[in-house]
Coordinates of C-alpha atoms in Angstrom, one line a residue:
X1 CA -41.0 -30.9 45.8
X2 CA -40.1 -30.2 49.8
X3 CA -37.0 -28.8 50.8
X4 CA -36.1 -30.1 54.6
X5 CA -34.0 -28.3 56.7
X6 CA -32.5 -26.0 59.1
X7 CA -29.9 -22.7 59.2
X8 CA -27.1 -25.3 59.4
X9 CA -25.9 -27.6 57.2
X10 CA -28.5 -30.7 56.2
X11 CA -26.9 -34.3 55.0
X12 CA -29.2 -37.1 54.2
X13 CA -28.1 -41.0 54.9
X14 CA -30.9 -42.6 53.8
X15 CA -34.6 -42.3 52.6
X16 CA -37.5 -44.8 52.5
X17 CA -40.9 -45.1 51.6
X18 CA -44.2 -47.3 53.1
X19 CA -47.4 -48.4 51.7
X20 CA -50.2 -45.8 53.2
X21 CA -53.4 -46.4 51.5
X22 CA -52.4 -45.2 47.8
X23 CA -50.0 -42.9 48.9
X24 CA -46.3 -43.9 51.0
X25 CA -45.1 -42.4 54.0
X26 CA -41.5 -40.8 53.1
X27 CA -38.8 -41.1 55.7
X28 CA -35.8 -39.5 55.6
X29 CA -32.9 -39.5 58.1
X30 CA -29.7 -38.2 58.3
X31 CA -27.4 -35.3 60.2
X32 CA -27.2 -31.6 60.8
X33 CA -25.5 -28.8 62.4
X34 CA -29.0 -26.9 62.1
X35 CA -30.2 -26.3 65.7
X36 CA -33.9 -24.8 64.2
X37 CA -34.1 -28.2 62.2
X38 CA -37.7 -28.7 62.1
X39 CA -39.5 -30.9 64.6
X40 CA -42.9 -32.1 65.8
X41 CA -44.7 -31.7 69.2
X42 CA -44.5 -35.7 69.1
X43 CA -40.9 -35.8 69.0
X44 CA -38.4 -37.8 70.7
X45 CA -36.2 -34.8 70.6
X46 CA -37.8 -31.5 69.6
X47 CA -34.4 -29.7 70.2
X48 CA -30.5 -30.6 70.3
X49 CA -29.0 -31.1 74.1
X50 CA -25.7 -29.8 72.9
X51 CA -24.2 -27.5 70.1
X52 CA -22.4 -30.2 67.4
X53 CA -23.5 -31.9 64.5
X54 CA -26.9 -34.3 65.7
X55 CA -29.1 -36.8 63.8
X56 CA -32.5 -36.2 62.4
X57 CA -35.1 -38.8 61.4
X58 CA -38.5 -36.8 59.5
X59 CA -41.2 -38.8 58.4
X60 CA -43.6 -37.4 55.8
X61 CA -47.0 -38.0 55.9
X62 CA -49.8 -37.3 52.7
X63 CA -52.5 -35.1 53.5
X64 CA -54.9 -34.4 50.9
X65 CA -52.3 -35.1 48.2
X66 CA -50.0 -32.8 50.2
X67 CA -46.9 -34.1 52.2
X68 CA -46.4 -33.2 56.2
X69 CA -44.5 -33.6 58.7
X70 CA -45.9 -36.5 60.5
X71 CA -42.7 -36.9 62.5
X72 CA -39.9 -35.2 62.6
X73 CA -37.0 -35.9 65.6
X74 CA -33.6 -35.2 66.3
X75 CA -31.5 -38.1 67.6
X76 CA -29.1 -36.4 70.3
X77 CA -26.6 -37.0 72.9
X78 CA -24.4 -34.4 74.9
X79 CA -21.7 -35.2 72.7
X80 CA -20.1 -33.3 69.6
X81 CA -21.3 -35.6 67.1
X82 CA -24.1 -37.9 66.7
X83 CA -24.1 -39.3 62.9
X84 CA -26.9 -41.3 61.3
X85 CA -25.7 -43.4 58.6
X86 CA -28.2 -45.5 57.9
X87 CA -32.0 -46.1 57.9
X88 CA -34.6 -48.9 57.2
X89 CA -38.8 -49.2 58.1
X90 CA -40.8 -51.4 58.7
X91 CA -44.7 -52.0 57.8
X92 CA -46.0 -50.3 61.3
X93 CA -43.7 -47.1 60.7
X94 CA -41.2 -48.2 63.0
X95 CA -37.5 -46.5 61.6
X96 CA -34.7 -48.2 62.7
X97 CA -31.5 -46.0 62.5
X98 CA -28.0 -46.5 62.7
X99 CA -24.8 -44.5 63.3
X100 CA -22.0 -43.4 65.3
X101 CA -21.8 -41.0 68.3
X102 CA -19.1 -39.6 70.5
X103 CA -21.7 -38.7 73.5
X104 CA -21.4 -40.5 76.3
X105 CA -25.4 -40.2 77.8
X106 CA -26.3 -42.6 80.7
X107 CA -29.8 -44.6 79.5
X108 CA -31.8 -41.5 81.0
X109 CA -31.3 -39.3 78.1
X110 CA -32.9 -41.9 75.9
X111 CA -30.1 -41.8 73.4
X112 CA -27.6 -43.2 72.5
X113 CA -28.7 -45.9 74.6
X114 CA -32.3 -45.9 76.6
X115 CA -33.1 -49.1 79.4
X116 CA -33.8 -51.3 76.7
X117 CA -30.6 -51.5 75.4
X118 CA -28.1 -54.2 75.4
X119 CA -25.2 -51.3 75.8
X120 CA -26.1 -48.6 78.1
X121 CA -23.1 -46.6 78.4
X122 CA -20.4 -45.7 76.4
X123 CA -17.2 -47.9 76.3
X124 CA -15.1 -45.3 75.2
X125 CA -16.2 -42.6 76.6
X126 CA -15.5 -39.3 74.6
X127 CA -14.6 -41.4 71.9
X128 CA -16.3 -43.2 68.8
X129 CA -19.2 -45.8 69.4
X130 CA -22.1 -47.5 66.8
X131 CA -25.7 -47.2 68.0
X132 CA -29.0 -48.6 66.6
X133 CA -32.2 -46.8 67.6
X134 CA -35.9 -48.1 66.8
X135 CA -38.1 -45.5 66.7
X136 CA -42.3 -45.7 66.7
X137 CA -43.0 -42.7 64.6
X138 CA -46.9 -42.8 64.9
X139 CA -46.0 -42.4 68.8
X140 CA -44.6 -39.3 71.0
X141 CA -42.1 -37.9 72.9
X142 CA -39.6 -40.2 74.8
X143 CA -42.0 -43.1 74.5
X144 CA -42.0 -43.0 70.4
X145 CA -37.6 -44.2 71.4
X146 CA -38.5 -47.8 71.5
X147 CA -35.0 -49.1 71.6
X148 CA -31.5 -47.4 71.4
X149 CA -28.1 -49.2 71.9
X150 CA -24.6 -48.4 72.2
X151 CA -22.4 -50.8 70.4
X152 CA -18.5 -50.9 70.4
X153 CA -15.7 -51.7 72.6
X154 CA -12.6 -49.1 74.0
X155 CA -9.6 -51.3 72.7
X156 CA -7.6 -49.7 71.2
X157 CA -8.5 -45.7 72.7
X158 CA -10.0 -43.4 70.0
X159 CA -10.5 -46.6 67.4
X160 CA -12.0 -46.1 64.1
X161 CA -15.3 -46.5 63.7
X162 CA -17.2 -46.1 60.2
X163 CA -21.0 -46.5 60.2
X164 CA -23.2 -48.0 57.7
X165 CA -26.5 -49.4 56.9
X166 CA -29.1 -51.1 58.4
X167 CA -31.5 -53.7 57.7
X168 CA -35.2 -55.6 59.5
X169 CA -35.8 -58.8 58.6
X170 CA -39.9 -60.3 58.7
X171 CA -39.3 -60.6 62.6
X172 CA -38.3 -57.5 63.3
X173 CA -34.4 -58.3 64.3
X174 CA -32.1 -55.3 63.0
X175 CA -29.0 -55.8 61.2
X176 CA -26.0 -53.4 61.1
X177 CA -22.7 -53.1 59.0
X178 CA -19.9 -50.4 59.4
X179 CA -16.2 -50.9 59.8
X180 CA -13.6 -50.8 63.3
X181 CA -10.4 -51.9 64.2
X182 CA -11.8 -52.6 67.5
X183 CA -9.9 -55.3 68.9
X184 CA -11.4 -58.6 70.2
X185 CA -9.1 -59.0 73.7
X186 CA -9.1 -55.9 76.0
X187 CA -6.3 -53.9 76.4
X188 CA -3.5 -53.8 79.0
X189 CA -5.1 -50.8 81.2
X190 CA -8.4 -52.6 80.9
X191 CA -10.1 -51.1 78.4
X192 CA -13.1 -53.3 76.4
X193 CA -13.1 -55.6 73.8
X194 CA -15.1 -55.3 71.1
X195 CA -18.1 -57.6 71.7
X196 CA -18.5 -60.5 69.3
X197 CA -21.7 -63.0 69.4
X198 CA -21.8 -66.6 67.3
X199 CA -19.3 -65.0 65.0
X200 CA -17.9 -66.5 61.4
X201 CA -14.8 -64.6 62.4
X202 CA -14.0 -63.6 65.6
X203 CA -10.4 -62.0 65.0
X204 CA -9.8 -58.9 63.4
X205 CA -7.7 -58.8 60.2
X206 CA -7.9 -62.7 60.5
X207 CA -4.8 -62.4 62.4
X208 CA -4.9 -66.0 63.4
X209 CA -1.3 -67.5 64.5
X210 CA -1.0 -71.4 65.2
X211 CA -5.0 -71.3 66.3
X212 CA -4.3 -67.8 68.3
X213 CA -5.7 -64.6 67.3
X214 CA -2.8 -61.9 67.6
X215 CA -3.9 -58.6 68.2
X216 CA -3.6 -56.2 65.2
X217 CA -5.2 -53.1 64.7
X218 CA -3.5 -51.6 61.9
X219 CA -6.5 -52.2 59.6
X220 CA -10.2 -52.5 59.9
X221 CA -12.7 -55.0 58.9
X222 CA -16.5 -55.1 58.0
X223 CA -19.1 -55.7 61.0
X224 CA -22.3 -57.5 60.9
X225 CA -24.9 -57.3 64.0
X226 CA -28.0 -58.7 64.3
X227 CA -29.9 -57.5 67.3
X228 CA -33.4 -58.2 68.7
X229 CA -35.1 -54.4 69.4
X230 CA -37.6 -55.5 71.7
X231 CA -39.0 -54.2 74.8
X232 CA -40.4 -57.4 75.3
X233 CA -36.5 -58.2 75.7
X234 CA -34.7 -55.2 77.2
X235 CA -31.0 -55.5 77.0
X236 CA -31.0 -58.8 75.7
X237 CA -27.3 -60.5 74.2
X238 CA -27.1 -59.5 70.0
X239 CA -27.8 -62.3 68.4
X240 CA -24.7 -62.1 66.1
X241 CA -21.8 -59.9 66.2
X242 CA -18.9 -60.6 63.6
X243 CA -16.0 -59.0 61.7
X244 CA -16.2 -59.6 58.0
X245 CA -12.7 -59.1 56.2
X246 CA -9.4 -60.3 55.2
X247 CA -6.1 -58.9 55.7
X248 CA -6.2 -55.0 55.0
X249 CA -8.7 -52.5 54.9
X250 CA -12.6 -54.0 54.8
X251 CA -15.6 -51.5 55.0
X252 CA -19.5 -52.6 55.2
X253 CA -21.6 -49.9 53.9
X254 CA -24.8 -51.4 52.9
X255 CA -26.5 -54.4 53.9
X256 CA -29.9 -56.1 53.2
X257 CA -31.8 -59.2 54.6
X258 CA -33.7 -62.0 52.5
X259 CA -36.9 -63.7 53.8
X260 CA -34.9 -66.2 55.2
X261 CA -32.8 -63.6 57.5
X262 CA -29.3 -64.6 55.7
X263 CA -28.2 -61.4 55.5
X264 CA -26.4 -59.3 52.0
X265 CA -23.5 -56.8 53.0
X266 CA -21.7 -54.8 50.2
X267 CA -18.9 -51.8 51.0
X268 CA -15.4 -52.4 49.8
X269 CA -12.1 -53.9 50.7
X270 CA -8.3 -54.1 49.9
X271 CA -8.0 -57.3 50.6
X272 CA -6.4 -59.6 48.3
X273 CA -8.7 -63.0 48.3
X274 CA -11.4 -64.5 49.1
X275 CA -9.6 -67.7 50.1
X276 CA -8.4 -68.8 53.6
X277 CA -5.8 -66.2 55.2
X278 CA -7.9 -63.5 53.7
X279 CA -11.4 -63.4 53.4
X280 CA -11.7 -67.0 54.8
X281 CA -14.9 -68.0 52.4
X282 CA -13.8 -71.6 51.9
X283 CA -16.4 -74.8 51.7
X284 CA -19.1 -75.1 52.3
X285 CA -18.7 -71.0 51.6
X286 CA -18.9 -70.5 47.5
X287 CA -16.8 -67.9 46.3
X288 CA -18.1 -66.3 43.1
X289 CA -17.6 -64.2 39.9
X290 CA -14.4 -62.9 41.1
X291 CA -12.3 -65.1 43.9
X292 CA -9.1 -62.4 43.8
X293 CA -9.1 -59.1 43.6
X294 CA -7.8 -57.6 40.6
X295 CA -6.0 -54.6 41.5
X296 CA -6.9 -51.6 44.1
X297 CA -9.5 -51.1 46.1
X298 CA -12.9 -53.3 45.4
X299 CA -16.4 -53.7 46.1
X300 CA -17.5 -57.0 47.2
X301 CA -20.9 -59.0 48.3
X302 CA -20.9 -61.2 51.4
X303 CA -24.0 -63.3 51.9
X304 CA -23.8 -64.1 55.8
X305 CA -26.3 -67.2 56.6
X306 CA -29.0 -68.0 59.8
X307 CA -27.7 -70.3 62.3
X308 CA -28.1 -74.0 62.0
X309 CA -29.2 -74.1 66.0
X310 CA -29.1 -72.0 68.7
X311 CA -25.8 -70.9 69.7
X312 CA -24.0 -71.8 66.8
X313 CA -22.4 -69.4 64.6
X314 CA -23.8 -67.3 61.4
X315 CA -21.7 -68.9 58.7
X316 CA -19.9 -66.8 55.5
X317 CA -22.5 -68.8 52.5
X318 CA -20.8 -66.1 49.5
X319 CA -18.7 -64.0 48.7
X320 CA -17.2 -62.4 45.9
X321 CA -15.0 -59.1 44.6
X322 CA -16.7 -56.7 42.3
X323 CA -14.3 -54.8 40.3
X324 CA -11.3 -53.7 38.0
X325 CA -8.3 -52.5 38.0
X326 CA -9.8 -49.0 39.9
X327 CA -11.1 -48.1 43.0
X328 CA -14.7 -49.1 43.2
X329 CA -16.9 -49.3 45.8
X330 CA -20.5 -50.5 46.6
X331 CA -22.8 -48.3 48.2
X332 CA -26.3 -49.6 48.2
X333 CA -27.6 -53.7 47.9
X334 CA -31.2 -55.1 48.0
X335 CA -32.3 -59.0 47.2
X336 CA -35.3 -60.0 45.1
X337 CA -37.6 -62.9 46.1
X338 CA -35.6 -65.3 44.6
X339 CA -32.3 -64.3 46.5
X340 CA -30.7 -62.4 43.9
X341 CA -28.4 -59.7 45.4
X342 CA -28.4 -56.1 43.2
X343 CA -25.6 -53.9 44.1
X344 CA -25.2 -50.1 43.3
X345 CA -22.1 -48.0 43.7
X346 CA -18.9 -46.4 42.0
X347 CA -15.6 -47.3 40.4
X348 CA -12.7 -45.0 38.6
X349 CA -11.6 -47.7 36.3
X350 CA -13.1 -50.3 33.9
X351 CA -15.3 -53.6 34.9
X352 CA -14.5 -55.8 31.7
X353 CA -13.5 -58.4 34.4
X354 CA -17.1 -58.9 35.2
X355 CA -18.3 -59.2 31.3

């Protein structure tokens, strides 16, 4: 047992593990108030730039059957609140991290965006934005920030913006999930849309009027983002950005990636179908256990497949509800080598609809 912390308050998002000779590298990431959270002399970030509540990635290392701090960082802008939500490795101890921030850092600071990103500034200044960082923990100081990104747009002002997991696929493209009510147009006084790339669904809510999409932010959907972290590409175009959702509330919290690179999201929704006008997973699309959703808020799975060619969009492949009569939610998905999504999360009422 290690306890990990600072004076402040300590939340963990999300914890993973390596293959280092016989014993794994643990990495943990997350956010804190603490402004003594521990660091190493190899960090991105030894110290907070501001007073608020800051992300944190920690890597521990075995030495002589004894876990270290092999890297420890915090993940900070000027702002008030820099959140990690979510956190996935790869085999050559990259950490690639996800979140929301409210800073508003130029690419100098390194984060939330550094040159190699494909958003640099903040398009919403003072308010809400998603980030994705990749982070080289076996290197130091402001070179170990490999990549960092702002992702969002500023329509409407102060939008919701709910972070969520992150996945890397066998080439080392990051995906993202989370929820907005970003809009896709930009607003009357110029502020941005929200940026959307080869999307399955390029209006929120699924708004769609005689082929238009109508502007409504009254409810969020799902995201899904697949960006290249390269350096070998700075500030390239993400490769996909969508909304995933129907006609009410839709949140991703969790999302995992196959061999392949078709990618799993899970989170929950109060949407009412998975049929067209809602959820939109119609042929070739298969709809599974659970097409409608049977009362109150549900988990679902949406399986989100590669492109056919370049430039063409990532198409919906599955999708289904998870659920009763409750509120139930999934918080955590992984896929087996034969494709075979396992979801994890919570529910106040029964699940006999899935026996």
């Amino acid at each position: 047992f290690r306890s990990l912390g600072g004076s402040g308050t300590d939340s963990v998002a999300g914890i993973a593990v390596d293959p280092n000779n016989n014993l794994p590298n643990i990495y943990v990431a997350g956010f804190t108030t603490s402004s003594d959270f521990p660091t190493t002399t190899t960090a991105f970030q030894t110290a907070p730039i501001s007073v608020g509540t800051h992300g944190f990635l920690s890597k521990l290392s075995p030495s002589s059957g004894i876990y270290q701090l092999g890297y420890s960082t915090y993940l900070a802008g000027s702002g008030t609140d820099d959140r990690v939500t979510g956190l996935a490795i790869d085999n050559l101890q990259n950490a690639y991290l996800t979140g929301v921030t409210n800073s508003t850092d130029d690419q100098s600071n390194g984060f939330p965006a550094n040159a190699n990103g494909y958003q640099r500034l903040s398009n919403s200044p003072g308010n809400d934005q998603f980030f994705a960082s990749r982070v080289n923990t076996t290197g130091s100081g402001p070179q170990s920030m490999i990549y960092s990104t702002y992702f969002g747009g500023g329509n409407p002002v102060g939008a919701t913006v709910v972070g969520g997991g992150i996945a890397v696929d066998p080439s080392g493209n990051i995906y993202f999930t989370g929820a907005t009510n970003m809009l896709p147009v930009a607003g009357g006084n110029g502020e941005i849309k929200f940026p959307l790339f080869n999307a399955y669904q390029s209006c929120l809510n699924d708004e769609i009027v005689s082929g238009n999409c109508v502007p409504d932010s009254s409810h969020t959907d799902a995201i899904l983002v697949k960006i290249n972290p390269s350096p070998t590409q700075p500030q390239a175009a993400p490769l996909l950005s969508t909304y995933l959702g129907g006609s009410l509330n839709d949140v991703g919290i969790a999302v995992a990636v196959d061999t392949s690179s078709n990618a799993y999201v899970t989170g929950y929704t109060d949407s009412l179908t998975a049929l067209a006008g809602d959820w939109n997973c119609v042929s070739p699309c298969i709809v599974g256990l659970q097409g409608t959703n049977p009362g109150g808020r549900d988990a679902f799975i949406a399986k989100v497949g590669n492109q056919v060619q370049s430039g063409s969009i990532f198409p919906l492949n599955y999708f289904t509800f998870i659920g009763g009569t409750g509120i139930d939610s999934g918080q955590a998905i992984v896929v087996d080598a034969v494709g075979t999504a396992h979801v994890a999360g919570t529910t106040s009422g029964d699940l006999t609809p899935l026996d």
